[in-house]
Amino acid sequence: MIQDIAPKKLHNEYIQKTPDMHDYAVIIIENQILIKETDGYMELPVLSETPIIMEEQTDKKQACQYLFCIDDKNYFLYSGIEKTPKDILSKTEPGFDFVKIRDIRYMASKELCFAVYTAWHLYQWYSTNRYCGRCGHLTKPDGKERMLYCENCGSQIYPRISPAVIVAVTNGNQILLTKYAGRDYKKYALIAGFTEIGETAEETVQREVMEETGLRVKNIRYYKSQPWGIDGNLLFGYFAELDGSDEIKLDKNELALAEWAERESLEGMDDSFSLTREMMRVFYEKNR
């Protein structure tokens, strides 16, 4: 899956660091991230390659924020750039481009995708918590841990991680496949949904399957989890067996399609990135 970048390792512990010219610069504007491509290889620019972009920052003191490192390579978020991607590209060397965060999954290496998704998760948190939700004053980054705080009222804000489930509903040699309604992602998926207040993950599985398809499930079995920074989620994968009627009652607000598929139809669906696709492969390979 996307987080499987071994032998390299993500170090997400917060440390106060000062960037140097060889560290990666994460520059996000309008849901797009600046990348460079050299001889077909895509990566993030390093600071030494983006000096003119750094001049566009409107708040020099809080524009540079350490995010994490992969092995010994540091990633820094640069914000406060009030220019469009087109304006920025007019000042860079050939080979640079802005790519939509969601599209980079289909264009780059697993390591770069994991780094970008994780950086996007933190970018969203920093950008949506510039002001205190309790009193409205500006927040400041803490110097000891990954936390924003308000000097006025003392409020402490930590990164938000939303738990959600992915469910592979099986019925003998069949598996329930779905397609989302009203989303750009048009490929087959599995039942998915967020855990609600006071609910266990297993109860989320039962509720989401019932709400979206009208089906009941039993023998709910945990499989594996996955961080999914593009939506700020932590996904929990479950397999569950159909309990009773296989008649689908589709919730058209959530799904464009839900249908039973034979095991053989899943051949080659694993994209090595997502928990959903890996679970499809696991079901396909079962008893083969």
CSV table of C-alpha atoms in Angstrom, one decimal:
chain,number,residue,atom,x,y,z
A,1,MET,CA,0.0,0.0,0.0
A,2,ILE,CA,1.0,3.6,-0.3
A,3,GLN,CA,2.7,3.7,3.1
A,4,ASP,CA,4.8,0.6,2.4
A,5,ILE,CA,8.0,2.4,1.4
A,6,ALA,CA,10.5,0.1,3.2
A,7,PRO,CA,13.5,0.0,3.5
A,8,LYS,CA,12.9,3.8,3.8
A,9,LYS,CA,10.9,5.0,6.9
A,10,LEU,CA,8.7,8.0,7.7
A,11,HIS,CA,9.7,9.8,10.9
A,12,ASN,CA,6.7,11.9,11.9
A,13,GLU,CA,7.8,12.9,15.3
A,14,TYR,CA,7.9,16.7,15.6
A,15,ILE,CA,11.3,18.4,16.0
A,16,GLN,CA,12.2,22.0,15.6
A,17,LYS,CA,14.5,22.2,12.6
A,18,THR,CA,15.9,25.0,10.4
A,19,PRO,CA,15.8,24.1,6.7
A,20,ASP,CA,18.9,24.0,4.5
A,21,MET,CA,19.1,24.3,0.8
A,22,HIS,CA,19.0,20.5,0.2
A,23,ASP,CA,15.6,20.0,2.0
A,24,TYR,CA,12.4,19.4,0.1
A,25,ALA,CA,10.1,22.4,-0.3
A,26,VAL,CA,6.4,21.6,-0.1
A,27,ILE,CA,4.6,24.4,-2.0
A,28,ILE,CA,0.8,24.0,-2.3
A,29,ILE,CA,-1.5,26.4,-4.1
A,30,GLU,CA,-5.1,25.9,-5.0
A,31,ASN,CA,-5.1,22.1,-4.2
A,32,GLN,CA,-2.0,21.7,-6.4
A,33,ILE,CA,1.6,20.9,-5.4
A,34,LEU,CA,4.8,22.1,-7.2
A,35,ILE,CA,6.8,19.2,-8.6
A,36,LYS,CA,9.8,18.8,-10.9
A,37,GLU,CA,10.5,16.2,-13.5
A,38,THR,CA,13.9,15.2,-14.7
A,39,ASP,CA,14.4,12.4,-17.3
A,40,GLY,CA,11.0,11.0,-16.4
A,41,TYR,CA,11.6,11.0,-12.7
A,42,MET,CA,9.3,13.1,-10.6
A,43,GLU,CA,10.1,14.6,-7.2
A,44,LEU,CA,9.6,17.6,-5.0
A,45,PRO,CA,11.9,20.6,-5.5
A,46,VAL,CA,14.6,21.4,-2.9
A,47,LEU,CA,14.9,24.8,-1.4
A,48,SER,CA,17.9,25.8,-3.5
A,49,GLU,CA,15.7,25.4,-6.6
A,50,THR,CA,13.0,27.7,-5.5
A,51,PRO,CA,14.5,30.9,-4.2
A,52,ILE,CA,12.3,33.2,-6.3
A,53,ILE,CA,9.2,31.4,-4.9
A,54,MET,CA,10.3,32.0,-1.4
A,55,GLU,CA,10.3,35.7,-2.1
A,56,GLU,CA,6.5,35.5,-2.7
A,57,GLN,CA,5.8,34.5,0.9
A,58,THR,CA,3.7,37.1,2.8
A,59,ASP,CA,4.5,36.0,6.3
A,60,LYS,CA,8.2,35.2,6.6
A,61,LYS,CA,8.0,34.1,10.3
A,62,GLN,CA,5.4,31.4,9.9
A,63,ALA,CA,5.9,30.6,6.2
A,64,CYS,CA,8.4,27.8,6.8
A,65,GLN,CA,7.1,24.8,8.8
A,66,TYR,CA,8.9,21.5,9.4
A,67,LEU,CA,6.7,18.5,8.5
A,68,PHE,CA,8.6,15.2,8.8
A,69,CYS,CA,11.5,13.3,7.3
A,70,ILE,CA,11.8,10.2,5.3
A,71,ASP,CA,15.1,8.6,6.3
A,72,ASP,CA,17.4,11.6,6.5
A,73,LYS,CA,15.5,13.8,4.0
A,74,ASN,CA,13.5,16.7,5.5
A,75,TYR,CA,10.3,18.1,4.2
A,76,PHE,CA,9.3,21.7,4.9
A,77,LEU,CA,5.9,23.4,4.2
A,78,TYR,CA,6.1,26.9,2.7
A,79,SER,CA,2.9,28.9,2.9
A,80,GLY,CA,1.8,32.4,2.6
A,81,ILE,CA,2.4,32.5,-1.2
A,82,GLU,CA,-0.3,34.7,-2.7
A,83,LYS,CA,0.3,33.8,-6.4
A,84,THR,CA,-1.5,31.5,-8.8
A,85,PRO,CA,0.3,28.4,-10.1
A,86,LYS,CA,0.6,30.1,-13.5
A,87,ASP,CA,2.4,33.1,-11.9
A,88,ILE,CA,4.8,30.9,-10.1
A,89,LEU,CA,5.6,28.7,-13.1
A,90,SER,CA,6.5,31.9,-15.1
A,91,LYS,CA,9.4,32.4,-12.6
A,92,THR,CA,10.7,28.9,-12.5
A,93,GLU,CA,13.1,26.9,-14.7
A,94,PRO,CA,11.7,24.3,-17.3
A,95,GLY,CA,10.7,21.0,-15.8
A,96,PHE,CA,8.6,22.4,-13.0
A,97,ASP,CA,4.8,22.0,-12.9
A,98,PHE,CA,1.8,22.1,-10.5
A,99,VAL,CA,0.0,18.8,-10.2
A,100,LYS,CA,-3.4,18.3,-8.5
A,101,ILE,CA,-3.0,16.5,-5.2
A,102,ARG,CA,-5.4,13.7,-6.1
A,103,ASP,CA,-3.8,13.2,-9.5
A,104,ILE,CA,-0.3,12.6,-8.3
A,105,ARG,CA,-1.3,9.1,-7.3
A,106,TYR,CA,-1.3,8.1,-11.0
A,107,MET,CA,1.9,9.9,-11.9
A,108,ALA,CA,4.6,9.4,-9.2
A,109,SER,CA,6.4,6.8,-7.2
A,110,LYS,CA,4.9,5.4,-4.0
A,111,GLU,CA,7.3,7.2,-1.8
A,112,LEU,CA,6.5,10.6,-3.4
A,113,CYS,CA,2.8,9.9,-3.2
A,114,PHE,CA,3.0,9.0,0.5
A,115,ALA,CA,5.1,12.1,1.2
A,116,VAL,CA,2.7,14.4,-0.7
A,117,TYR,CA,-0.5,12.9,0.9
A,118,THR,CA,1.0,13.2,4.4
A,119,ALA,CA,2.2,16.7,3.7
A,120,TRP,CA,-1.3,17.6,2.4
A,121,HIS,CA,-2.8,16.2,5.6
A,122,LEU,CA,-0.7,18.6,7.7
A,123,TYR,CA,-1.1,21.5,5.3
A,124,GLN,CA,-4.9,21.2,5.7
A,125,TRP,CA,-4.6,21.2,9.4
A,126,TYR,CA,-2.3,24.2,9.6
A,127,SER,CA,-4.3,26.2,7.1
A,128,THR,CA,-7.7,25.6,8.7
A,129,ASN,CA,-6.5,26.3,12.2
A,130,ARG,CA,-4.8,29.7,11.8
A,131,TYR,CA,-7.4,31.1,14.1
A,132,CYS,CA,-8.6,29.8,17.4
A,133,GLY,CA,-12.0,28.2,17.2
A,134,ARG,CA,-12.8,29.2,20.8
A,135,CYS,CA,-12.0,32.9,20.8
A,136,GLY,CA,-10.9,33.8,17.2
A,137,HIS,CA,-7.3,34.9,18.0
A,138,LEU,CA,-4.4,33.8,15.9
A,139,THR,CA,-2.8,30.5,16.8
A,140,LYS,CA,0.9,29.7,17.1
A,141,PRO,CA,2.9,26.5,16.5
A,142,ASP,CA,4.2,24.9,19.7
A,143,GLY,CA,7.9,24.4,20.0
A,144,LYS,CA,7.8,21.0,21.7
A,145,GLU,CA,5.1,19.0,19.9
A,146,ARG,CA,2.9,19.0,16.9
A,147,MET,CA,0.3,21.3,18.3
A,148,LEU,CA,-1.1,24.8,17.7
A,149,TYR,CA,-2.1,26.9,20.7
A,150,CYS,CA,-3.8,30.2,21.4
A,151,GLU,CA,-2.0,32.6,23.7
A,152,ASN,CA,-5.3,34.4,24.4
A,153,CYS,CA,-7.5,31.6,25.8
A,154,GLY,CA,-5.0,28.7,26.1
A,155,SER,CA,-6.8,26.4,23.6
A,156,GLN,CA,-4.6,23.6,22.3
A,157,ILE,CA,-5.2,22.1,18.8
A,158,TYR,CA,-3.8,18.8,17.6
A,159,PRO,CA,-3.8,17.3,14.1
A,160,ARG,CA,-7.2,15.8,13.3
A,161,ILE,CA,-7.3,12.2,12.1
A,162,SER,CA,-10.8,10.9,11.1
A,163,PRO,CA,-11.4,7.1,11.6
A,164,ALA,CA,-13.2,5.4,8.7
A,165,VAL,CA,-13.9,1.8,7.6
A,166,ILE,CA,-13.5,0.0,4.3
A,167,VAL,CA,-15.7,-3.1,4.1
A,168,ALA,CA,-15.4,-6.1,1.7
A,169,VAL,CA,-18.8,-7.8,1.8
A,170,THR,CA,-18.5,-11.3,0.6
A,171,ASN,CA,-21.1,-13.9,-0.4
A,172,GLY,CA,-19.5,-17.2,-1.2
A,173,ASN,CA,-17.6,-16.7,-4.5
A,174,GLN,CA,-18.9,-13.1,-4.8
A,175,ILE,CA,-17.9,-9.7,-3.5
A,176,LEU,CA,-19.8,-6.5,-3.3
A,177,LEU,CA,-18.3,-3.8,-5.5
A,178,THR,CA,-19.5,-0.2,-5.6
A,179,LYS,CA,-18.9,3.1,-7.4
A,180,TYR,CA,-19.2,6.5,-5.6
A,181,ALA,CA,-21.9,9.0,-6.5
A,182,GLY,CA,-20.8,12.5,-7.5
A,183,ARG,CA,-17.0,12.0,-7.2
A,184,ASP,CA,-14.1,12.2,-9.6
A,185,TYR,CA,-13.0,8.7,-8.7
A,186,LYS,CA,-14.9,6.4,-11.1
A,187,LYS,CA,-13.3,3.0,-10.5
A,188,TYR,CA,-14.8,0.2,-8.5
A,189,ALA,CA,-14.5,0.5,-4.7
A,190,LEU,CA,-15.8,-1.1,-1.5
A,191,ILE,CA,-18.3,0.1,1.0
A,192,ALA,CA,-16.8,2.9,3.1
A,193,GLY,CA,-17.8,5.4,5.7
A,194,PHE,CA,-16.8,7.4,8.8
A,195,THR,CA,-17.1,6.2,12.4
A,196,GLU,CA,-19.6,8.3,14.3
A,197,ILE,CA,-19.6,9.5,17.9
A,198,GLY,CA,-20.1,6.6,20.4
A,199,GLU,CA,-19.7,3.9,17.7
A,200,THR,CA,-17.2,1.1,17.5
A,201,ALA,CA,-15.6,0.3,14.1
A,202,GLU,CA,-17.5,-2.9,13.9
A,203,GLU,CA,-20.8,-1.1,14.4
A,204,THR,CA,-19.7,1.4,11.7
A,205,VAL,CA,-19.3,-1.6,9.3
A,206,GLN,CA,-22.8,-2.8,10.0
A,207,ARG,CA,-24.4,0.6,9.7
A,208,GLU,CA,-22.6,1.7,6.5
A,209,VAL,CA,-23.4,-1.5,4.7
A,210,MET,CA,-27.0,-1.3,5.7
A,211,GLU,CA,-27.4,2.4,4.9
A,212,GLU,CA,-25.7,2.2,1.5
A,213,THR,CA,-27.0,-1.1,0.2
A,214,GLY,CA,-29.7,-2.4,2.6
A,215,LEU,CA,-27.7,-5.6,3.3
A,216,ARG,CA,-26.9,-7.2,6.6
A,217,VAL,CA,-23.5,-8.7,7.5
A,218,LYS,CA,-22.0,-11.1,10.0
A,219,ASN,CA,-18.6,-12.6,10.9
A,220,ILE,CA,-17.0,-9.1,10.7
A,221,ARG,CA,-13.2,-9.6,10.7
A,222,TYR,CA,-10.5,-6.9,10.9
A,223,TYR,CA,-7.9,-7.0,8.2
A,224,LYS,CA,-5.5,-4.0,8.2
A,225,SER,CA,-5.3,-0.3,8.6
A,226,GLN,CA,-4.0,2.5,6.3
A,227,PRO,CA,-3.3,6.2,6.8
A,228,TRP,CA,-4.9,8.2,4.0
A,229,GLY,CA,-3.7,11.7,4.3
A,230,ILE,CA,-5.4,13.0,1.2
A,231,ASP,CA,-8.7,13.0,3.2
A,232,GLY,CA,-7.1,13.1,6.7
A,233,ASN,CA,-8.3,9.6,7.4
A,234,LEU,CA,-7.1,6.5,9.2
A,235,LEU,CA,-8.8,3.6,7.3
A,236,PHE,CA,-9.7,0.3,9.0
A,237,GLY,CA,-10.3,-2.6,6.6
A,238,TYR,CA,-12.8,-5.3,7.4
A,239,PHE,CA,-14.1,-8.4,5.7
A,240,ALA,CA,-17.7,-9.4,6.4
A,241,GLU,CA,-20.1,-12.1,5.2
A,242,LEU,CA,-23.6,-11.5,3.9
A,243,ASP,CA,-26.2,-12.3,6.4
A,244,GLY,CA,-29.6,-13.1,4.7
A,245,SER,CA,-30.9,-11.7,1.5
A,246,ASP,CA,-28.5,-10.5,-1.2
A,247,GLU,CA,-31.0,-8.0,-2.7
A,248,ILE,CA,-29.3,-4.6,-2.9
A,249,LYS,CA,-31.3,-1.4,-2.0
A,250,LEU,CA,-29.0,1.3,-3.3
A,251,ASP,CA,-28.6,4.7,-1.5
A,252,LYS,CA,-28.2,6.8,-4.6
A,253,ASN,CA,-27.0,9.8,-2.6
A,254,GLU,CA,-23.9,7.9,-1.7
A,255,LEU,CA,-23.4,5.3,-4.5
A,256,ALA,CA,-23.8,5.4,-8.2
A,257,LEU,CA,-23.7,1.6,-8.4
A,258,ALA,CA,-23.5,-1.5,-6.2
A,259,GLU,CA,-23.3,-5.0,-7.6
A,260,TRP,CA,-22.1,-8.5,-6.8
A,261,ALA,CA,-19.0,-9.6,-8.7
A,262,GLU,CA,-17.5,-13.0,-9.2
A,263,ARG,CA,-14.0,-13.6,-7.6
A,264,GLU,CA,-12.4,-14.1,-11.0
A,265,SER,CA,-13.4,-10.6,-12.1
A,266,LEU,CA,-11.0,-9.0,-9.6
A,267,GLU,CA,-7.8,-10.3,-11.3
A,268,GLY,CA,-5.3,-7.5,-11.6
A,269,MET,CA,-7.2,-4.9,-9.7
A,270,ASP,CA,-4.5,-4.3,-7.0
A,271,ASP,CA,-2.8,-1.0,-7.7
A,272,SER,CA,-0.3,-1.4,-4.7
A,273,PHE,CA,-1.5,1.9,-3.3
A,274,SER,CA,-4.9,1.6,-1.6
A,275,LEU,CA,-6.3,-0.6,1.1
A,276,THR,CA,-9.4,-1.1,-1.0
A,277,ARG,CA,-7.5,-2.5,-3.9
A,278,GLU,CA,-5.4,-4.8,-1.7
A,279,MET,CA,-8.5,-6.2,-0.1
A,280,MET,CA,-9.9,-7.0,-3.6
A,281,ARG,CA,-6.7,-8.9,-4.4
A,282,VAL,CA,-6.8,-10.8,-1.1
A,283,PHE,CA,-10.3,-12.0,-1.9
A,284,TYR,CA,-9.3,-12.9,-5.4
A,285,GLU,CA,-6.4,-15.0,-4.2
A,286,LYS,CA,-8.4,-16.8,-1.5
A,287,ASN,CA,-8.5,-20.6,-2.1
A,288,ARG,CA,-6.7,-20.2,-5.4
